[in-house]
């Protein structure tokens, strides 16, 4: 197979241009206007109504995913939502979560307090030139959607995450069902990247292999190098 590989090093450099959009270790205080808490039923504590109810949003997304990838849908459905996940409104008005680690420190889902604003800035240069794209993580959940918006209609974003729990969180937040059903976003989770990709392409021969790896500012150089190596190994 002819292999052309393109890695999104640019996005590590562009992070500084969006202010402190990616700040996993410095969230705003819970309950403050910069991060309004949202009840489990989808309404925020200050009376604002969330864009969608998490359970209903998840059900729509899961049904769409099951129509394409039933095994992945089953894996995500069986996953438990992290007990330490708190629904909040991000600094840019996007619904997201804050997660508490084992030490009690609070982190933003995907490492960003402004999911939509930062994703649009970070991926502003992505276009239809080239092939399909791989995102090595679900991050805040907004990133696959933003990238898909910038690709041609025949191109797809492969978003792979080792954690079904994080993918499940993202599916409670955002409307994935149209791009999932259209094949514009392919959600893969669990297992090793190589095995998951190989299994997908064995069952879905009409897809082109991703030739572009997009990275995020919180991805280390060593992580990027490892994903690059593994992606090349899958393609050869």
Short mmCIF file of C-alpha atoms in Angstrom, two decimals:
data_model
loop_
_atom_site.label_atom_id
_atom_site.label_comp_id
_atom_site.label_asym_id
_atom_site.label_seq_id
_atom_site.Cartn_x
_atom_site.Cartn_y
_atom_site.Cartn_z
CA UNK A 1 0.00 0.00 0.00
CA UNK A 2 1.28 3.42 -0.88
CA UNK A 3 1.68 5.27 2.39
CA UNK A 4 1.61 9.01 2.86
CA UNK A 5 1.76 10.14 6.46
CA UNK A 6 1.02 13.59 7.77
CA UNK A 7 1.21 14.47 11.45
CA UNK A 8 -0.45 17.49 13.02
CA UNK A 9 2.56 19.01 14.73
CA UNK A 10 1.11 22.43 13.93
CA UNK A 11 -1.57 22.06 16.58
CA UNK A 12 0.94 21.91 19.40
CA UNK A 13 2.24 25.33 18.30
CA UNK A 14 -1.17 26.93 17.81
CA UNK A 15 -2.31 26.30 21.37
CA UNK A 16 -0.85 29.54 22.69
CA UNK A 17 -3.02 31.56 20.32
CA UNK A 18 -6.24 30.60 22.10
CA UNK A 19 -5.27 31.93 25.50
CA UNK A 20 -5.48 29.32 28.26
CA UNK A 21 -7.90 27.11 26.32
CA UNK A 22 -6.07 23.94 27.33
CA UNK A 23 -5.39 24.05 31.04
CA UNK A 24 -6.00 20.67 32.65
CA UNK A 25 -4.46 21.68 35.97
CA UNK A 26 -6.11 25.08 36.48
CA UNK A 27 -9.90 24.83 36.29
CA UNK A 28 -12.13 27.60 37.50
CA UNK A 29 -13.88 27.08 40.85
CA UNK A 30 -16.85 24.78 40.66
CA UNK A 31 -20.13 26.66 40.66
CA UNK A 32 -18.60 29.92 39.41
CA UNK A 33 -19.78 31.54 36.15
CA UNK A 34 -16.74 30.23 34.29
CA UNK A 35 -17.90 26.66 34.95
CA UNK A 36 -21.59 26.50 35.79
CA UNK A 37 -22.58 23.18 37.30
CA UNK A 38 -25.27 21.20 35.51
CA UNK A 39 -27.71 18.84 37.14
CA UNK A 40 -27.92 15.25 35.92
CA UNK A 41 -31.26 16.04 34.25
CA UNK A 42 -29.51 18.55 31.99
CA UNK A 43 -30.41 21.82 33.73
CA UNK A 44 -27.76 24.02 35.32
CA UNK A 45 -27.90 25.06 38.94
CA UNK A 46 -28.43 28.71 38.01
CA UNK A 47 -31.58 27.91 36.03
CA UNK A 48 -30.11 27.74 32.53
CA UNK A 49 -31.27 24.78 30.47
CA UNK A 50 -28.63 22.56 28.90
CA UNK A 51 -28.81 22.02 25.16
CA UNK A 52 -29.79 18.37 25.55
CA UNK A 53 -30.58 15.84 28.25
CA UNK A 54 -27.58 13.55 28.77
CA UNK A 55 -29.57 10.29 28.80
CA UNK A 56 -31.52 11.19 25.65
CA UNK A 57 -28.40 12.41 23.88
CA UNK A 58 -26.54 9.24 24.74
CA UNK A 59 -29.43 7.03 23.57
CA UNK A 60 -29.51 8.73 20.16
CA UNK A 61 -25.76 8.47 19.73
CA UNK A 62 -25.65 4.87 20.89
CA UNK A 63 -28.41 3.86 18.47
CA UNK A 64 -26.53 5.48 15.59
CA UNK A 65 -23.26 3.82 16.60
CA UNK A 66 -24.94 0.42 17.00
CA UNK A 67 -26.28 0.62 13.44
CA UNK A 68 -22.68 0.85 12.19
CA UNK A 69 -20.48 -0.75 14.87
CA UNK A 70 -22.61 -2.89 17.21
CA UNK A 71 -19.66 -4.37 19.11
CA UNK A 72 -18.22 -0.95 19.90
CA UNK A 73 -21.69 0.26 20.93
CA UNK A 74 -22.06 -2.67 23.31
CA UNK A 75 -18.64 -1.97 24.83
CA UNK A 76 -19.53 1.67 25.45
CA UNK A 77 -22.97 0.83 26.82
CA UNK A 78 -21.44 -1.56 29.37
CA UNK A 79 -18.94 1.06 30.54
CA UNK A 80 -19.68 2.93 33.74
CA UNK A 81 -19.61 6.70 33.81
CA UNK A 82 -16.80 7.90 36.10
CA UNK A 83 -18.23 8.54 39.56
CA UNK A 84 -16.03 11.62 39.93
CA UNK A 85 -17.38 13.30 36.76
CA UNK A 86 -19.28 16.54 37.38
CA UNK A 87 -21.33 18.07 34.54
CA UNK A 88 -20.38 21.74 34.10
CA UNK A 89 -20.61 24.52 31.55
CA UNK A 90 -17.22 25.42 30.08
CA UNK A 91 -15.82 28.92 29.78
CA UNK A 92 -17.09 29.17 26.20
CA UNK A 93 -20.62 27.99 27.07
CA UNK A 94 -20.02 24.42 25.89
CA UNK A 95 -21.28 21.59 28.07
CA UNK A 96 -18.49 19.44 29.44
CA UNK A 97 -17.31 17.64 32.57
CA UNK A 98 -14.81 18.17 35.32
CA UNK A 99 -13.12 15.03 36.63
CA UNK A 100 -11.55 14.47 40.03
CA UNK A 101 -8.46 12.28 40.15
CA UNK A 102 -7.41 9.99 43.00
CA UNK A 103 -5.73 12.92 44.76
CA UNK A 104 -8.85 15.08 44.58
CA UNK A 105 -7.46 17.41 41.92
CA UNK A 106 -9.98 18.65 39.37
CA UNK A 107 -9.34 18.33 35.62
CA UNK A 108 -11.38 19.28 32.59
CA UNK A 109 -12.55 16.55 30.23
CA UNK A 110 -10.11 16.52 27.33
CA UNK A 111 -7.86 18.99 29.11
CA UNK A 112 -9.79 22.08 27.98
CA UNK A 113 -12.09 24.53 29.72
CA UNK A 114 -13.27 25.87 26.33
CA UNK A 115 -14.01 22.79 24.19
CA UNK A 116 -15.63 24.38 21.13
CA UNK A 117 -13.58 27.58 21.04
CA UNK A 118 -10.22 25.87 21.41
CA UNK A 119 -11.03 23.04 18.96
CA UNK A 120 -12.09 25.51 16.27
CA UNK A 121 -8.87 27.45 16.71
CA UNK A 122 -6.59 24.43 16.96
CA UNK A 123 -8.01 22.81 13.82
CA UNK A 124 -8.65 25.95 11.80
CA UNK A 125 -6.12 24.88 9.16
CA UNK A 126 -7.52 21.40 8.63
CA UNK A 127 -9.03 20.99 5.19
CA UNK A 128 -10.05 18.36 2.65
CA UNK A 129 -6.56 18.04 1.19
CA UNK A 130 -5.30 14.58 2.02
CA UNK A 131 -7.08 11.50 3.23
CA UNK A 132 -8.91 10.36 6.31
CA UNK A 133 -7.84 11.53 9.75
CA UNK A 134 -6.99 9.78 13.02
CA UNK A 135 -7.51 11.46 16.39
CA UNK A 136 -5.77 9.47 19.15
CA UNK A 137 -8.46 10.16 21.74
CA UNK A 138 -12.01 11.41 22.19
CA UNK A 139 -10.68 14.39 24.20
CA UNK A 140 -13.63 16.69 25.06
CA UNK A 141 -15.83 15.13 22.37
CA UNK A 142 -15.95 18.34 20.34
CA UNK A 143 -12.71 17.71 18.48
CA UNK A 144 -13.96 14.90 16.16
CA UNK A 145 -17.02 16.99 15.29
CA UNK A 146 -14.98 20.09 14.47
CA UNK A 147 -12.52 18.15 12.33
CA UNK A 148 -15.34 16.38 10.45
CA UNK A 149 -16.87 19.77 9.63
CA UNK A 150 -13.64 20.75 7.86
CA UNK A 151 -13.24 17.62 5.75
CA UNK A 152 -14.84 16.72 2.44
CA UNK A 153 -18.05 14.70 2.54
CA UNK A 154 -16.26 11.51 1.49
CA UNK A 155 -13.65 11.77 4.25
CA UNK A 156 -13.84 10.38 7.77
CA UNK A 157 -12.43 11.09 11.20
CA UNK A 158 -11.32 8.01 13.13
CA UNK A 159 -11.42 8.81 16.85
CA UNK A 160 -9.84 6.04 18.91
CA UNK A 161 -9.70 6.09 22.70
CA UNK A 162 -8.51 3.34 25.00
CA UNK A 163 -11.19 4.31 27.54
CA UNK A 164 -14.84 3.40 26.79
CA UNK A 165 -15.75 5.43 29.89
CA UNK A 166 -14.44 8.67 28.38
CA UNK A 167 -16.14 7.95 25.07
CA UNK A 168 -19.39 7.40 26.96
CA UNK A 169 -19.02 10.78 28.65
CA UNK A 170 -18.56 12.46 25.26
CA UNK A 171 -21.66 10.73 23.88
CA UNK A 172 -23.78 12.21 26.68
CA UNK A 173 -22.69 15.73 25.69
CA UNK A 174 -22.78 16.17 21.92
CA UNK A 175 -24.87 15.18 18.90
CA UNK A 176 -22.86 12.53 17.06
CA UNK A 177 -25.67 10.58 15.43
CA UNK A 178 -25.74 12.27 11.95
CA UNK A 179 -21.97 11.99 11.28
CA UNK A 180 -21.92 8.49 12.78
CA UNK A 181 -24.68 7.25 10.48
CA UNK A 182 -23.06 8.96 7.50
CA UNK A 183 -19.68 7.38 8.24
CA UNK A 184 -18.07 10.81 8.69
CA UNK A 185 -16.98 9.94 12.25
CA UNK A 186 -15.82 6.46 13.22
CA UNK A 187 -15.68 5.95 16.99
CA UNK A 188 -13.38 3.19 18.16
CA UNK A 189 -12.49 2.40 21.75
CA UNK A 190 -10.84 -0.16 23.96
CA UNK A 191 -8.08 -2.56 23.15
CA UNK A 192 -4.91 -1.63 21.29
CA UNK A 193 -4.95 0.84 18.42
CA UNK A 194 -3.52 -1.64 15.91
CA UNK A 195 -5.98 -4.42 16.74
CA UNK A 196 -8.95 -2.07 16.76
CA UNK A 197 -8.11 -0.53 13.39
CA UNK A 198 -7.33 -3.88 11.79
CA UNK A 199 -10.62 -5.30 13.06
CA UNK A 200 -12.56 -2.34 11.72
CA UNK A 201 -11.06 -2.46 8.22
CA UNK A 202 -11.51 -6.22 8.02
CA UNK A 203 -15.26 -5.72 8.52
CA UNK A 204 -15.57 -2.43 6.59
CA UNK A 205 -13.53 -2.76 3.37
CA UNK A 206 -15.01 0.38 1.76
CA UNK A 207 -13.08 2.79 4.00
CA UNK A 208 -9.71 4.34 3.23
CA UNK A 209 -7.04 4.02 5.89
CA UNK A 210 -6.33 7.28 7.80
CA UNK A 211 -3.22 9.02 6.47
CA UNK A 212 -3.25 12.01 8.80
CA UNK A 213 -2.62 11.97 12.53
CA UNK A 214 -3.88 15.05 14.36
CA UNK A 215 -2.54 15.71 17.82
CA UNK A 216 -3.44 17.92 20.74
CA UNK A 217 -1.31 20.29 22.86
CA UNK A 218 -1.51 17.96 25.87
CA UNK A 219 -0.04 15.07 23.84
CA UNK A 220 3.66 14.64 24.57
CA UNK A 221 6.25 14.28 21.83
CA UNK A 222 6.89 10.70 22.92
CA UNK A 223 3.16 9.90 22.70
CA UNK A 224 2.93 11.40 19.23
CA UNK A 225 5.94 9.40 18.08
CA UNK A 226 4.45 6.19 19.43
CA UNK A 227 1.08 6.78 17.74
CA UNK A 228 2.87 7.59 14.50
CA UNK A 229 4.85 4.35 14.70
CA UNK A 230 1.74 2.30 15.45
CA UNK A 231 -0.29 3.91 12.68
CA UNK A 232 2.45 3.27 10.11
CA UNK A 233 2.69 -0.34 11.33
CA UNK A 234 -1.06 -0.80 10.73
CA UNK A 235 -0.85 0.57 7.22
CA UNK A 236 2.03 -1.61 6.05
#
